[in-house]
Each structure stands twice: as structure tokens, then as C-alpha cells.
PDB file of C-alpha atoms in Angstrom:
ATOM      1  CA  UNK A   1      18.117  30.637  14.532  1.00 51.00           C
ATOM      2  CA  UNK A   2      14.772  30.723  13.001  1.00 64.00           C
ATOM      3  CA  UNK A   3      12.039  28.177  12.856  1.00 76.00           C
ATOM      4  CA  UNK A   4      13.489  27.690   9.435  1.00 78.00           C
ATOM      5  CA  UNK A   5      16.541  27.064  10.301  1.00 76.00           C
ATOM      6  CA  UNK A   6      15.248  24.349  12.962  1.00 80.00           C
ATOM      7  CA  UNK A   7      13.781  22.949   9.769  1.00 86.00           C
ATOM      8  CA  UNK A   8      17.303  22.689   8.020  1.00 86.00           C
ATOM      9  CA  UNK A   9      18.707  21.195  10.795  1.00 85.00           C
ATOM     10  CA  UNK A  10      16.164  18.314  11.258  1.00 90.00           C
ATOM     11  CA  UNK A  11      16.247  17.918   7.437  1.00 90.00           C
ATOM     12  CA  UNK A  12      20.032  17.686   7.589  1.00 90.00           C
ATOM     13  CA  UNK A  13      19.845  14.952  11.019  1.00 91.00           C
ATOM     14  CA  UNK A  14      21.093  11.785   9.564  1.00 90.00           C
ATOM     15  CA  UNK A  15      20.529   8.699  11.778  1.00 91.00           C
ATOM     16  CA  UNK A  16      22.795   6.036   9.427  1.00 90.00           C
ATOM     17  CA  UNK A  17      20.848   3.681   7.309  1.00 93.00           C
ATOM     18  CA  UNK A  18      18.401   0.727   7.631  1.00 94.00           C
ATOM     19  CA  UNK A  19      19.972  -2.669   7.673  1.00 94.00           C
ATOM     20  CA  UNK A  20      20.219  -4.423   3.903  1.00 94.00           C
ATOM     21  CA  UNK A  21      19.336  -7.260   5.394  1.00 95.00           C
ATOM     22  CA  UNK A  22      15.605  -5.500   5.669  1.00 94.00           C
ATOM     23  CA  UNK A  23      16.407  -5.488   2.298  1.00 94.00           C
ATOM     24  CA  UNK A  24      16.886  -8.479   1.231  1.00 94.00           C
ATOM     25  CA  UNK A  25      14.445 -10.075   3.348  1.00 94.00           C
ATOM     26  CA  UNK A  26      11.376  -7.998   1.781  1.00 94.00           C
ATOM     27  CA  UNK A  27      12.375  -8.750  -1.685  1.00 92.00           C
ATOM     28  CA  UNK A  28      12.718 -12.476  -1.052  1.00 93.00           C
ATOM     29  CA  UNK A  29       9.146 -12.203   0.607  1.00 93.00           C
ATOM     30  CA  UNK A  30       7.281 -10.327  -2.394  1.00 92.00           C
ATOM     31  CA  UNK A  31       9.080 -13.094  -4.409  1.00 90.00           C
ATOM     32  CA  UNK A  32       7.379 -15.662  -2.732  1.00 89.00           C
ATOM     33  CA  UNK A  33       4.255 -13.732  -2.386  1.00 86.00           C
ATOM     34  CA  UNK A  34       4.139 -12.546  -6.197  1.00 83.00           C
ATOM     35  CA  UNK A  35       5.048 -16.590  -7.866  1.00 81.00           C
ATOM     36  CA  UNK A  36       2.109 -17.987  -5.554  1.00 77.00           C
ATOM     37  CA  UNK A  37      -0.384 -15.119  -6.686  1.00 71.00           C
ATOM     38  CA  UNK A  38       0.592 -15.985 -10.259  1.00 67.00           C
ATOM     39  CA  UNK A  39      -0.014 -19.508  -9.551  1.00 62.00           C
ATOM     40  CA  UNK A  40      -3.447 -18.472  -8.637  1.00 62.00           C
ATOM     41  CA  UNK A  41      -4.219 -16.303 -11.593  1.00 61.00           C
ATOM     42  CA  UNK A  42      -3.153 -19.495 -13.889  1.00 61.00           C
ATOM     43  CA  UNK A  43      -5.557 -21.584 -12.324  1.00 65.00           C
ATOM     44  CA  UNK A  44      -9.387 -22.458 -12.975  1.00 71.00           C
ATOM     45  CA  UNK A  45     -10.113 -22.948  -9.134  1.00 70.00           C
ATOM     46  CA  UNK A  46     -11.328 -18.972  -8.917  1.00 72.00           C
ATOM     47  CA  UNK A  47     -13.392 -19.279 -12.033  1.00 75.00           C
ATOM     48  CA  UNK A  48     -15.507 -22.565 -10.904  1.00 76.00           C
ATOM     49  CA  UNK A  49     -15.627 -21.602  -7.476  1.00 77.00           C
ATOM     50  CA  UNK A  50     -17.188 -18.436  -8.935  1.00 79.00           C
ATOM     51  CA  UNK A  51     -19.517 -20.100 -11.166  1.00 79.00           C
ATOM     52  CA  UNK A  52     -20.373 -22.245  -7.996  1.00 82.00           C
ATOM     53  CA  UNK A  53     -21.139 -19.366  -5.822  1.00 82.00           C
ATOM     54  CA  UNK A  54     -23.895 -17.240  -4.438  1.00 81.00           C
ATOM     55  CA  UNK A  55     -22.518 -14.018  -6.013  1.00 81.00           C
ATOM     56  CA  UNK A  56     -23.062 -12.018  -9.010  1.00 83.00           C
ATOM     57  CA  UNK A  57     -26.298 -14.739  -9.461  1.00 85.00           C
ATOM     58  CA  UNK A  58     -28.295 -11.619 -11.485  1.00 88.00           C
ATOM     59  CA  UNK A  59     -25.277 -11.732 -13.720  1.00 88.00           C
ATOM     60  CA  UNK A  60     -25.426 -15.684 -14.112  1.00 89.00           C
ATOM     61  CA  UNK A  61     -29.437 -15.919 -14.448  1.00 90.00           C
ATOM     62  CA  UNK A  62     -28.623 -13.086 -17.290  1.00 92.00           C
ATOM     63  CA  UNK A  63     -26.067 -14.885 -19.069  1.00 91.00           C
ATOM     64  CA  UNK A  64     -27.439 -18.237 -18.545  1.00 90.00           C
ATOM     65  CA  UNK A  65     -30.683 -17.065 -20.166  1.00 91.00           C
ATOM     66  CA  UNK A  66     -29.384 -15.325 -23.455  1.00 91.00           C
ATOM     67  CA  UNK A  67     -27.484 -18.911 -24.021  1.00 89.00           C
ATOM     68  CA  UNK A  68     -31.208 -20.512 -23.790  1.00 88.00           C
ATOM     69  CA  UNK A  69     -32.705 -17.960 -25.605  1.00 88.00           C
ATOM     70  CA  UNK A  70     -30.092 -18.251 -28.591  1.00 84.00           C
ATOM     71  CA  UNK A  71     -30.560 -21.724 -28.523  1.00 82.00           C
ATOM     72  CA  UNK A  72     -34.707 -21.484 -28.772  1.00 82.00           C
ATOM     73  CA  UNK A  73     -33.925 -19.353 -31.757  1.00 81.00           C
ATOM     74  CA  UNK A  74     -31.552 -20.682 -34.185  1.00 73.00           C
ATOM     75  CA  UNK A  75     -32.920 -24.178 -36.031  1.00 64.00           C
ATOM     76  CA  UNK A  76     -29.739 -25.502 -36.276  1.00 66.00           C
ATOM     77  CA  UNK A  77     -29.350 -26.214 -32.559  1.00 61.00           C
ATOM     78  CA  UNK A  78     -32.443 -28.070 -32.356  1.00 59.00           C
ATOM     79  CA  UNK A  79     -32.207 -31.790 -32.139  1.00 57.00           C
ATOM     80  CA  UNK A  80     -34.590 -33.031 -34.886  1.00 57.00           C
ATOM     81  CA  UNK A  81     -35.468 -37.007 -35.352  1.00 57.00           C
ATOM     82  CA  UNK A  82     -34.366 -38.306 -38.400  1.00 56.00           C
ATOM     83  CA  UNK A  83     -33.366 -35.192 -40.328  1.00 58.00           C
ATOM     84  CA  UNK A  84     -30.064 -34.024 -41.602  1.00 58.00           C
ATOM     85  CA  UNK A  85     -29.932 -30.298 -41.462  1.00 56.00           C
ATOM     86  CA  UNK A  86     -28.761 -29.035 -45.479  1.00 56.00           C
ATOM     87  CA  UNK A  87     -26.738 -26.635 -44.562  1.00 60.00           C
ATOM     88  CA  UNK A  88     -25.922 -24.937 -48.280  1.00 60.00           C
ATOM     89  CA  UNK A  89     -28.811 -26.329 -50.268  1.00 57.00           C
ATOM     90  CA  UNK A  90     -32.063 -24.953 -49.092  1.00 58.00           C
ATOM     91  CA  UNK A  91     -34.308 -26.237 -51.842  1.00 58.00           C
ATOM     92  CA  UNK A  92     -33.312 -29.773 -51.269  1.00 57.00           C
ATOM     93  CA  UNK A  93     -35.624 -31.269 -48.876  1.00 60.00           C
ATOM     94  CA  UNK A  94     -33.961 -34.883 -47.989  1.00 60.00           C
ATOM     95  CA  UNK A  95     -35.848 -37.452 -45.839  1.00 63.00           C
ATOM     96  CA  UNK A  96     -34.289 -40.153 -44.736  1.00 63.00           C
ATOM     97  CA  UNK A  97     -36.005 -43.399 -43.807  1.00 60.00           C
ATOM     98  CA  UNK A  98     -34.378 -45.150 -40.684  1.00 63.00           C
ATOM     99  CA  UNK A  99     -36.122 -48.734 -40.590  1.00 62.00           C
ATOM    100  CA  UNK A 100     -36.758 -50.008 -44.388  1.00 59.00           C
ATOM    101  CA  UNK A 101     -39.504 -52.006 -42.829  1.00 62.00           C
ATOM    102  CA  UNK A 102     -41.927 -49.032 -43.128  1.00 55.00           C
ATOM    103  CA  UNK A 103     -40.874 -47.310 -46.164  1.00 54.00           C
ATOM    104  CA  UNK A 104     -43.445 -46.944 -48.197  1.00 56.00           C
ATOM    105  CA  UNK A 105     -43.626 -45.312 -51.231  1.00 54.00           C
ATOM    106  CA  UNK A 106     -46.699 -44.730 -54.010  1.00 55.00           C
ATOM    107  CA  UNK A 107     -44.347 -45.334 -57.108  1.00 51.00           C
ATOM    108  CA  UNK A 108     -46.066 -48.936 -58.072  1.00 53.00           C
ATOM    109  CA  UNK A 109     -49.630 -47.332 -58.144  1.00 51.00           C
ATOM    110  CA  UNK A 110     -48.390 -44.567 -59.968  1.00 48.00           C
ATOM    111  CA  UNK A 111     -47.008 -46.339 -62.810  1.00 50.00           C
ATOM    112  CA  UNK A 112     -50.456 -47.990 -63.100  1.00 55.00           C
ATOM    113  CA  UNK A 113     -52.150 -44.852 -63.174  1.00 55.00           C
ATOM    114  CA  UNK A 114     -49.786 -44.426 -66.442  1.00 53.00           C
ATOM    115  CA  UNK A 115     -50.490 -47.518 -67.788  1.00 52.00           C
TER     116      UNK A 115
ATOM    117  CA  UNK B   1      23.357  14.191 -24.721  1.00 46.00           C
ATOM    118  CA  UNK B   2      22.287  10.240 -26.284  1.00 50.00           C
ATOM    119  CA  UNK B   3      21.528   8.233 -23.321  1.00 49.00           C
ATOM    120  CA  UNK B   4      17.418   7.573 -23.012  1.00 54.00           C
ATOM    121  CA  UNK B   5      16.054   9.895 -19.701  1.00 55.00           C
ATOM    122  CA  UNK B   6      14.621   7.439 -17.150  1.00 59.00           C
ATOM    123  CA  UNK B   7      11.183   7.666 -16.540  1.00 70.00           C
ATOM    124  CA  UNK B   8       9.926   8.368 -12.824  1.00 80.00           C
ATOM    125  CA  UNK B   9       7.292   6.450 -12.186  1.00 86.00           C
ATOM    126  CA  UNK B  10       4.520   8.100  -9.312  1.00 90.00           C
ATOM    127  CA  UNK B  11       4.171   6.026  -6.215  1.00 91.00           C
ATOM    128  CA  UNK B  12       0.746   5.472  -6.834  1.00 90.00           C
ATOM    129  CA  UNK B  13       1.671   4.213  -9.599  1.00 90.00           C
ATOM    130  CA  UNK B  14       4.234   1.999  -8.629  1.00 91.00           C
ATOM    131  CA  UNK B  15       1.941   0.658  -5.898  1.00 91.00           C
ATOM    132  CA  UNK B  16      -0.621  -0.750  -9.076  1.00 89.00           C
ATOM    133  CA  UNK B  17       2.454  -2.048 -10.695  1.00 89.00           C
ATOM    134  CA  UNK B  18       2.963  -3.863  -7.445  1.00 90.00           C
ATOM    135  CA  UNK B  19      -0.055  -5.177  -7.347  1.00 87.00           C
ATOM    136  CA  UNK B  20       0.229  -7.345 -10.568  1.00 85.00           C
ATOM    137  CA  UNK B  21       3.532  -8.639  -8.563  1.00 87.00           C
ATOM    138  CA  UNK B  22       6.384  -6.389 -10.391  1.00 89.00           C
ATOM    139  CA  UNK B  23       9.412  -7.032  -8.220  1.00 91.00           C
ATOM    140  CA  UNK B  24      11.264  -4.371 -10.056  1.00 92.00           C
ATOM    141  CA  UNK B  25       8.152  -1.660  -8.878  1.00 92.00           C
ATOM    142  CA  UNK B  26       8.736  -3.153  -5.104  1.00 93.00           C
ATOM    143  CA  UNK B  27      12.520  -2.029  -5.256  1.00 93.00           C
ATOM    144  CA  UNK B  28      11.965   0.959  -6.381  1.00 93.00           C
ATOM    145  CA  UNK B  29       9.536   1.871  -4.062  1.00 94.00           C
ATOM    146  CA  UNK B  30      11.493   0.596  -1.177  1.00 95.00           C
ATOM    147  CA  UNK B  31      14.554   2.378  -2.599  1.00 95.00           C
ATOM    148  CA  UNK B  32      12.159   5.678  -2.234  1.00 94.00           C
ATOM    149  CA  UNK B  33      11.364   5.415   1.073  1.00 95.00           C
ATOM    150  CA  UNK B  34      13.392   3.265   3.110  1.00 95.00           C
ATOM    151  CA  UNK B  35      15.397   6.211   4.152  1.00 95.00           C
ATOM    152  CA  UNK B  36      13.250   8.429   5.053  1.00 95.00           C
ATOM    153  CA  UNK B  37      10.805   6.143   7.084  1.00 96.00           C
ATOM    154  CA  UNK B  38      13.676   4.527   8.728  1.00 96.00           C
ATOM    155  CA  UNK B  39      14.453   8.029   9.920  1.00 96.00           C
ATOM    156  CA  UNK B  40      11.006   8.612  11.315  1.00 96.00           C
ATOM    157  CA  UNK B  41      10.619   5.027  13.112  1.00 96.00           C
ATOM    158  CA  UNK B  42      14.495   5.943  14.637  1.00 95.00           C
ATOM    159  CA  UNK B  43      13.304   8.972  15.973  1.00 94.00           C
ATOM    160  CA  UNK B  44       9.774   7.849  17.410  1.00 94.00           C
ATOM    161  CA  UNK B  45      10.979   5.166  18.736  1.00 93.00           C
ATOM    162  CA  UNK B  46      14.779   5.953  20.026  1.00 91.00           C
ATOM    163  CA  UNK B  47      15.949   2.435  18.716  1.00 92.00           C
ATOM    164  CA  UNK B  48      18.290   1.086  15.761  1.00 94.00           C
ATOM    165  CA  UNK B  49      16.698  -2.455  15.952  1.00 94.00           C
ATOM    166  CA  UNK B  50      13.186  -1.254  16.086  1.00 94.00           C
ATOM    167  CA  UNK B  51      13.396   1.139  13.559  1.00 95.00           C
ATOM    168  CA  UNK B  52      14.814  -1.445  11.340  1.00 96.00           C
ATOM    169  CA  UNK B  53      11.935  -4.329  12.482  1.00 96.00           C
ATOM    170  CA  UNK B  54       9.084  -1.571  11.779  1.00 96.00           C
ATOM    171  CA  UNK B  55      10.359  -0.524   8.584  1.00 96.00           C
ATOM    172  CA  UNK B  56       9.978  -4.244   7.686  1.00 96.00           C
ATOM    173  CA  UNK B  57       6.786  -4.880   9.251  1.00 95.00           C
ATOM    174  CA  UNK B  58       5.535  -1.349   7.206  1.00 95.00           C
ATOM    175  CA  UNK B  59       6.892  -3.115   3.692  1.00 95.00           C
ATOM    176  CA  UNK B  60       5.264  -6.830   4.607  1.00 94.00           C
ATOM    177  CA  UNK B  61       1.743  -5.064   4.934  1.00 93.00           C
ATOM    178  CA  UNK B  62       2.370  -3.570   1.230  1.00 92.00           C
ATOM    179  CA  UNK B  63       3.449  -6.679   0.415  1.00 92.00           C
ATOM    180  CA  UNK B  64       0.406  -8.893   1.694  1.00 90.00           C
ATOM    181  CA  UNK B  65      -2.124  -6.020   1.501  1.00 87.00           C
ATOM    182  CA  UNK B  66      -1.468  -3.833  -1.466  1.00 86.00           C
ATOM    183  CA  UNK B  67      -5.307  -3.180  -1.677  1.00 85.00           C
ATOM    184  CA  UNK B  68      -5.527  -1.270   1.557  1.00 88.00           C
ATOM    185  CA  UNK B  69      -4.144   1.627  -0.367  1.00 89.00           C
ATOM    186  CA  UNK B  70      -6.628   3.989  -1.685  1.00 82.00           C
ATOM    187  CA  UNK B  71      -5.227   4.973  -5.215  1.00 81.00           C
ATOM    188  CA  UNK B  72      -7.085   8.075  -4.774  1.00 79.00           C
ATOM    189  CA  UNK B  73      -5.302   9.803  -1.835  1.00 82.00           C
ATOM    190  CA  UNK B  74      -1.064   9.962  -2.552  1.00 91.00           C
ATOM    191  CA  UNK B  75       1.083   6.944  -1.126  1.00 93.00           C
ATOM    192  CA  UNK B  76       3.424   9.196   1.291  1.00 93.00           C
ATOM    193  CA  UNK B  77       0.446  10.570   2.949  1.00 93.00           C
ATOM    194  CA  UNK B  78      -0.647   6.889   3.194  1.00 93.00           C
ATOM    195  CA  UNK B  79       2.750   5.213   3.839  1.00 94.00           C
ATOM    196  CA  UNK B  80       3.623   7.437   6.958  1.00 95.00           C
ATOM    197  CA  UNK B  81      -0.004   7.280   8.387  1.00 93.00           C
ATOM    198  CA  UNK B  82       0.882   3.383   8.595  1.00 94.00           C
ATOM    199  CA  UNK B  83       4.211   3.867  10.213  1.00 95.00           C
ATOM    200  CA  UNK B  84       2.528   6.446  12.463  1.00 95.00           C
ATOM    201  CA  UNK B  85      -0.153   3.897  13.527  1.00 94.00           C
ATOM    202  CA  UNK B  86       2.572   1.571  13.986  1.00 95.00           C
ATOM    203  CA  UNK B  87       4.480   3.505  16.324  1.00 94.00           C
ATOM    204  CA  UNK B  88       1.499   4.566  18.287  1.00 93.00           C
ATOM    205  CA  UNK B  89       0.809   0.762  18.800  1.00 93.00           C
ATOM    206  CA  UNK B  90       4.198   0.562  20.515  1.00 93.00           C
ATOM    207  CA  UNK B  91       4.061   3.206  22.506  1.00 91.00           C
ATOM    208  CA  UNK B  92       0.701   1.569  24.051  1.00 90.00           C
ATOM    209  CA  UNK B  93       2.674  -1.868  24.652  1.00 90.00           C
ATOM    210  CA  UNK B  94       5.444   0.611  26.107  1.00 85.00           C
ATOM    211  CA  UNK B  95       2.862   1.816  28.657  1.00 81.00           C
ATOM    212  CA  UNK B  96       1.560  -1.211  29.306  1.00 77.00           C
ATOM    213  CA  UNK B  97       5.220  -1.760  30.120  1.00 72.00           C
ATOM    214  CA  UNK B  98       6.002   0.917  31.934  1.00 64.00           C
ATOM    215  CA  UNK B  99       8.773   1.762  30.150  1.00 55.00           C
ATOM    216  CA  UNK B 100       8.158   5.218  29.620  1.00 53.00           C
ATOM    217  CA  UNK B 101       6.380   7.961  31.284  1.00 47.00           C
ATOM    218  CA  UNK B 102       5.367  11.507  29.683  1.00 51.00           C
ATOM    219  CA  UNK B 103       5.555  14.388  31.371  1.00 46.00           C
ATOM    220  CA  UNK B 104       7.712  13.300  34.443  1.00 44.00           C
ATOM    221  CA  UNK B 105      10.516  12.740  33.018  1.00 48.00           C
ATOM    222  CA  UNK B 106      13.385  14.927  33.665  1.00 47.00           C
ATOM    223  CA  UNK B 107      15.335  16.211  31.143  1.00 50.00           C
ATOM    224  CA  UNK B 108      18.551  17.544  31.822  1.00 51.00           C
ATOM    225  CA  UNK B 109      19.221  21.130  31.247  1.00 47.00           C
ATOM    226  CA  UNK B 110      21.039  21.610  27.750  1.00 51.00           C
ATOM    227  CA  UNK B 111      24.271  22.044  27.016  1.00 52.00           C
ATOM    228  CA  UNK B 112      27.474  24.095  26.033  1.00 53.00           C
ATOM    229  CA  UNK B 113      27.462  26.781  23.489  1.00 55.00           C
ATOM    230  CA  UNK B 114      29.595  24.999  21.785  1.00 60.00           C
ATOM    231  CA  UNK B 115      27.061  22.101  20.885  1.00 68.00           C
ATOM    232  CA  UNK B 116      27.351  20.865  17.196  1.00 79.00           C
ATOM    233  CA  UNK B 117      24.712  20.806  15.006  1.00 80.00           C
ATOM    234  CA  UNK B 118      24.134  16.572  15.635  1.00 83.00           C
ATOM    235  CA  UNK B 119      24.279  16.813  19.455  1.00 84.00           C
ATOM    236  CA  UNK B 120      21.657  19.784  19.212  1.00 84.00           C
ATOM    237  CA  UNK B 121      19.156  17.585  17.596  1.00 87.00           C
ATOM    238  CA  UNK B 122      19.998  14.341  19.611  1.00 88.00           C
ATOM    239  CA  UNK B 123      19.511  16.806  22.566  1.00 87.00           C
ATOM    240  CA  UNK B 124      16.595  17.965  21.077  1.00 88.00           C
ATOM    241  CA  UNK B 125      14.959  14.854  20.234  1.00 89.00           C
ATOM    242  CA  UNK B 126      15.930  13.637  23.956  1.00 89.00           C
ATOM    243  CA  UNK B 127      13.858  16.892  25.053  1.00 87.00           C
ATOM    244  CA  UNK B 128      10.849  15.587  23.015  1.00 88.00           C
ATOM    245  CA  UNK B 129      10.657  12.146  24.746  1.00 86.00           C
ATOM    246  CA  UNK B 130       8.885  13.764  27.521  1.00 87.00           C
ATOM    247  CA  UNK B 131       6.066  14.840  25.290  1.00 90.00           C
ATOM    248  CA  UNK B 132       3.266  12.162  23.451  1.00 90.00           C
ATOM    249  CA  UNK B 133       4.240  10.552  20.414  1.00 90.00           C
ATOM    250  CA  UNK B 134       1.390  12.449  18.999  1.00 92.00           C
ATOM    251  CA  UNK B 135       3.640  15.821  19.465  1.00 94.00           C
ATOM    252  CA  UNK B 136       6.786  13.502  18.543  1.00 93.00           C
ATOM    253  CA  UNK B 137       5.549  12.613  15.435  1.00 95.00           C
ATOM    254  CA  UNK B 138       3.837  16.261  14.341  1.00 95.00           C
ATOM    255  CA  UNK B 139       7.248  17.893  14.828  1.00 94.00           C
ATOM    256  CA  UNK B 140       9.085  14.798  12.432  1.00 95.00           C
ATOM    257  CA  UNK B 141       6.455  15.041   9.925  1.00 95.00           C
ATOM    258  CA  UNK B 142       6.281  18.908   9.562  1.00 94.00           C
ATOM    259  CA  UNK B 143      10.450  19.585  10.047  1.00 93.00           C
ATOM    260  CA  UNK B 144      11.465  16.499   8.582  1.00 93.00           C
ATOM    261  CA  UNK B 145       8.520  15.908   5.684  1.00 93.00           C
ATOM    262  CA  UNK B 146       7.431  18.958   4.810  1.00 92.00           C
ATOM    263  CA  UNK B 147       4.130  17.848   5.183  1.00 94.00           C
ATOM    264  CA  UNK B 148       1.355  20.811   5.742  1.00 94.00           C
ATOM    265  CA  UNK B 149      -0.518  20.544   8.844  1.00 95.00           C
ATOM    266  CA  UNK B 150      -3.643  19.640   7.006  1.00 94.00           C
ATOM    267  CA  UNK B 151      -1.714  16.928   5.504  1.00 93.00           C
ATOM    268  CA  UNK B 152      -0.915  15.937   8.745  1.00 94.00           C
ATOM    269  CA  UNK B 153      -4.232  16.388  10.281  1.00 94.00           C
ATOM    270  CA  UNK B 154      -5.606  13.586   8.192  1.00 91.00           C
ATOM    271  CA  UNK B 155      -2.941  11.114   9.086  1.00 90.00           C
ATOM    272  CA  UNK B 156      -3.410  11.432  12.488  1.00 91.00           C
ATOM    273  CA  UNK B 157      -7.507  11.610  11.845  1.00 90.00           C
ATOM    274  CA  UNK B 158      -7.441  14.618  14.146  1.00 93.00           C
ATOM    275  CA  UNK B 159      -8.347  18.286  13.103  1.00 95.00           C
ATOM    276  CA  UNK B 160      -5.936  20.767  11.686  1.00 95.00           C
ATOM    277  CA  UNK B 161      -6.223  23.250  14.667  1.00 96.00           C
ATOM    278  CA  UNK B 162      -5.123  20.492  17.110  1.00 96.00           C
ATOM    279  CA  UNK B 163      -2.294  19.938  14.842  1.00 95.00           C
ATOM    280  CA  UNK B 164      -1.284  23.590  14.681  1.00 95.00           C
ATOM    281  CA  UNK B 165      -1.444  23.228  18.739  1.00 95.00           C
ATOM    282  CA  UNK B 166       0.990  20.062  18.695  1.00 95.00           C
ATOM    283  CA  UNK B 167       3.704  22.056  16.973  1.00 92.00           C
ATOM    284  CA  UNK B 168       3.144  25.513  18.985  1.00 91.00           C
ATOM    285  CA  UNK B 169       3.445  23.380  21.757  1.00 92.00           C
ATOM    286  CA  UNK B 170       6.835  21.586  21.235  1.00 91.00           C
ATOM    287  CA  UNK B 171       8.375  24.588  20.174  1.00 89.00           C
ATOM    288  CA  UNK B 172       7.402  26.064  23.412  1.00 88.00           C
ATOM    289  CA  UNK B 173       8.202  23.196  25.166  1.00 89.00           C
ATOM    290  CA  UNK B 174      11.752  23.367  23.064  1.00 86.00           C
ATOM    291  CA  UNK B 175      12.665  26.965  23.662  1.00 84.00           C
ATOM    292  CA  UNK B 176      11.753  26.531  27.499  1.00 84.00           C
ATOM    293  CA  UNK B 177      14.361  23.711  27.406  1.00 83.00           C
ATOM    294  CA  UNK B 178      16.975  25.627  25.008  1.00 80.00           C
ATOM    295  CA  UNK B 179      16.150  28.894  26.691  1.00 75.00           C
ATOM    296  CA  UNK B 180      20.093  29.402  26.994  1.00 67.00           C
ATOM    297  CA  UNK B 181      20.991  29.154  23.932  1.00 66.00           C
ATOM    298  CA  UNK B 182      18.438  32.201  23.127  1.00 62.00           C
ATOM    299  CA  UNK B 183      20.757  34.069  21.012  1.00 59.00           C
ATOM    300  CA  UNK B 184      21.315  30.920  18.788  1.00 59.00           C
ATOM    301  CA  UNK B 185      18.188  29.220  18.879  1.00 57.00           C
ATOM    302  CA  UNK B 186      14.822  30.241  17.957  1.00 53.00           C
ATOM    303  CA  UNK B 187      11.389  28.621  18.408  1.00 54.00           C
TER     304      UNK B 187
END
């Protein structure tokens, strides 16, 4: 008998089978295991305690600086005192006058002028 | 001639499938290897109960710790460096026992000529208690596997000429042991 054979005879050595119950007992584990992992991934906690954290703060200072920049940049994001922003009629200029008590206007010395 | 061929999935790839918590992955992975790494914990560790505990605690690590497996090197390589580990652990807490002791242990001189083929290898696995589990576990995974000796080698982080050693070793120490059964045997 050759070391081959020695191999085929090992290969064919059959010691019986483990118990199902191994079985079973592993499955209902990774069960458990793989519902409270997707309970996790559902959740916000990983995000905020991310956004809360120490790490990836290069990423964050990156991110929260484009948002700034955009902001700096478009008009529309402004606030602006006592102007509505025209959003389809850019040739319209509309002021509006909050307290009546200080509008003024030069219409009265105009019509003189006319007169 | 109409029925759809089934798809085999890689273990490696079963492993990421595992990973996102796909039960049906898990089976079939333990389906895969259940056999054969019961086979290897029953003959490390000579015991029906332990090899059925270790093959558990082996699946519980995949279970908790999926990411410990490096995608990049094949999951049988991986999966039986584990259960090697595992067994080496309990050998230690065996010595710390005293329950065993290599290399003084008699082994009584085999057997008929009329052995069958199962008593040889129970007789021949009973031989290979008196040598380290490192031997033990060379000769399983080389006869039993088919894994090369560099293969091996890099489960048992030790170099491939050490490993060629192991199994010249054993096989001396196995025909020394079989030495009557010459004509039959050869090692």
C-alpha cells in the first residue's frame, strides 16, 4: 500500500455525523444575530453618533464648508430686510414699505412741478 | 433537460452574503463544511462531544465576527486555520491538565493481518496520539484535505520545510508502528 493509498483510506474514514442539534442551534443564533444587526442598520443612532464624533472631521470641515460656501453664493438664501425676492420677474423691482408712518413719497411736489 | 442548473456560489462569496445577514448563505455554508470539519475536530481531539461543541464554537465566531475573514485569501484555508487554533488551545488546557502526555505514551503493537480498513485507521489515528497535535493535524490536513504543504504552512504560520518534516515524520513514526504489516502497508 502506497502513500496514496494511505490517502484513500483516510479520505474514505468516516467518523458518523455532527449532531443536528449543532444545527439548529447555529441557525437560531445567526437569526438572532442577523434581526438585531438589521435593527441597527434601520436606525439613526450610527449616523448622529457619527456626526457627533471625532472621526472623519477633514471630511465634516469639507462638507460643512461647501454648504457655507453655497450659501455665501446664491442671493436667494440671503435673508434680506424688507424685500420679497421676484423670483420670475427680474425687471420688476418691488419695495415694500413696512411702517406707513415713514412712507414718503415725492408725488405731491411733482404734480406742482406740472402745474 | 428543463429544470434551471443551480448556481454554486464560492465560499468567499457566501461569507459577504453572510455578512449582510442572509440566513439562506449561513446554511449553505454550514451544509459545506460541517462534515468535513467535524471530521477533523473528531480526529484531533478523540471525542464525539467535543468535536460537536468545537464545530459550534468555529460557526458562532463566523457568526459574531464575519469580518475577521480576509476576502482575499480562500475561506477553507481560513476556516480550518480557526479550527486548528482551536484545537491547539485545547490541547494546552489538556496539558495544563495532565491529561495527555506526548511521546511516553505506549502504544500497543498493531494488530492482525486481518485488520479492516476502519480498525487500520482507528489504529492508526491511536498511533498518532503520541505525537503533537502539530503532526496530528499536518497528516489530517494533507490525507484528509488535500491541502499542499504550502497551504498548510500558512495555517499553521510555520515554514513549508517544517511542514514537509511533520509528515516525513509521522509516516516514519507510522511504518515503525505498522512495520508488520510491511507487505500491506506502505509509508
Amino acid at each position: 500500500m502506497s502513500e496514496k493509498h494511505i490517502e484513500e483510506l483516510i479520505r474514505r474514514d468516516h467518523v458518523g455525523e455532527p449532531s443536528p442539534k449543532v444545527g439548529h442551534r447555529i441557525n437560531y443564533i445567526f437569526m438572532l444575530e442577523s434581526v438585531r444587526s438589521k435593527v441597527r442598520q434601520n436606525s439613526f443612532s450610527g449616523f448622529f453618533g457619527w456626526i457627533f464624533s471625532l472621526k472623519g472631521l477633514g471630511a465634516k470641515a469639507v462638507v460643512a464648508s461647501v454648504l457655507f460656501a453655497f450659501v455665501m453664493i446664491k442671493p436667494e438664501l440671503k435673508s434680506t430686510n424688507g424685500t420679497t425676492p421676484l423670483i420670475d420677474s427680474t425687471q420688476v423691482q418691488q419695495n415694500l414699505v413696512l411702517d406707513s408712518t415713514l412712507f414718503h413719497t415725492d408725488s405731491k411736489s411733482a404734480t406742482d412741478q406740472a402745474l | 433537460m428543463f429544470g434551471r442548473e443551480k448556481k454554486i456560489t464560492s465560499d468567499e462569496k457566501l461569507m459577504q452574503s453572510i455578512r449582510h445577514g442572509d440566513q439562506e448563505a449561513f446554511n449553505q455554508l454550514y451544509e459545506r463544511y460541517k462534515d468535513r470539519l467535524y471530521y477533523y475536530f473528531f480526529r484531533m481531539l478523540n471525542s464525539e462531544s467535543q468535536a460537536n461543541d468545537f464545530l459550534q464554537d468555529l460557526f458562532l465566531k463566523i457568526i459574531e465576527k464575519p469580518g475577521h475573514f480576509n476576502p482575499a485569501y480562500p475561506f477553507k484555508t481560513w476556516v480550518f486555520s480557526v479550527a486548528y487554533n482551536l484545537c491547539k488551545n485545547e490541547y494546552r488546557r489538556r496539558e495544563v491538565r495532565k491529561e495527555t502526555h506526548y511521546g511516553d505514551r505506549h502504544v500497543n503493537p498493531v494488530l492482525p493481518e486481518s485488520i479492516t480498513e476502519e480498525k487500520l485507521v482507528n489504529s492508526i489515528f491511536k498511533s498518532l496520539d503520541s505525537l503533537s497535535p502539530e503532526h496530528r493535524s499536518v497528516f489530517i490536513m494533507h490525507y484528509r484535505e488535500g491541502f499542499p504543504v504550502k497551504e498548510i504552512a500558512g495555517m499553521l504560520e510555520t515554514a513549508p520545510g517544517t511542514v514537509k518534516s511533520r509528515l516525513f515524520y509521522t509516516r516514519k513514526y507510522l511504518a515503525e508502528k505498522f512495520q508488520h504489516l510491511k507487505g500491506e502497508i506502505e509509508f
